[in-house]
Amino acid sequence: MIRHVLIGLCAATALSGCSKSPDTDSDAHAEAVVAKAEASPDSTLKRGLPVGTTPTKPLAPTALPPAFEGHWGMRAADCDISRADTRGLLIVKGNTMTFYTATATAKVVGGQSRFKVIADLSYKGEGKEWQTRETLELTAAGTVLLRTGVMRTGPSPAKTYRYVRC
């Protein structure tokens, strides 16, 4: 008995695959609409790939590449915006780098690539101003920022700071 029911279900399933589905009708209708639009002499119909209406500005030779923009933290806690003690937070927007107690303006001077640049940074913070030349490098598929630099005023050893994208 069960065997006859199973054979009947298999036959019904096989036959249902042969019937015309409503999706086939909608696909044919969509193809007809596209063909009609392509054949239309309507001058408002745009052809080809879409083009942006506003041209993007070329990157200035002294600008930081867009891949560096974003929020970066030295520790996971630095990325928590509900905390007040995010001393390791770095926000990069355009050529401005905002730290916990200082802000720096970057001017790229060499190594211009999407992932590594050498920049002169002019810092202001806590009533002081100073300059450094730093190498900014993105690693780990753009999720880690390494900032290595030396003070331009006076001898100081190179120091590397590691940030993770928030």
Short mmCIF file of N, CA, C and O in Angstrom, two decimals, residues 41-47:
data_model
loop_
_atom_site.label_atom_id
_atom_site.label_comp_id
_atom_site.label_asym_id
_atom_site.label_seq_id
_atom_site.Cartn_x
_atom_site.Cartn_y
_atom_site.Cartn_z
N PRO A 41 12.97 54.79 -29.89
CA PRO A 41 13.80 55.93 -30.30
C PRO A 41 13.78 57.06 -29.27
O PRO A 41 14.26 58.15 -29.54
N ASP A 42 13.24 56.80 -28.09
CA ASP A 42 13.13 57.80 -27.03
C ASP A 42 14.52 58.33 -26.68
O ASP A 42 15.41 57.58 -26.32
N SER A 43 14.71 59.63 -26.78
CA SER A 43 16.02 60.23 -26.52
C SER A 43 16.35 60.30 -25.03
O SER A 43 17.48 60.54 -24.65
N THR A 44 15.36 60.14 -24.15
CA THR A 44 15.63 60.20 -22.72
C THR A 44 16.15 58.88 -22.18
O THR A 44 16.61 58.81 -21.06
N LEU A 45 16.09 57.82 -22.99
CA LEU A 45 16.57 56.52 -22.56
C LEU A 45 18.09 56.52 -22.56
O LEU A 45 18.72 56.80 -23.57
N LYS A 46 18.68 56.26 -21.42
CA LYS A 46 20.13 56.26 -21.32
C LYS A 46 20.64 54.86 -21.61
O LYS A 46 20.09 53.89 -21.19
N ARG A 47 21.72 54.80 -22.34
CA ARG A 47 22.30 53.52 -22.71
C ARG A 47 23.68 53.39 -22.06
O ARG A 47 24.34 54.37 -21.77
#
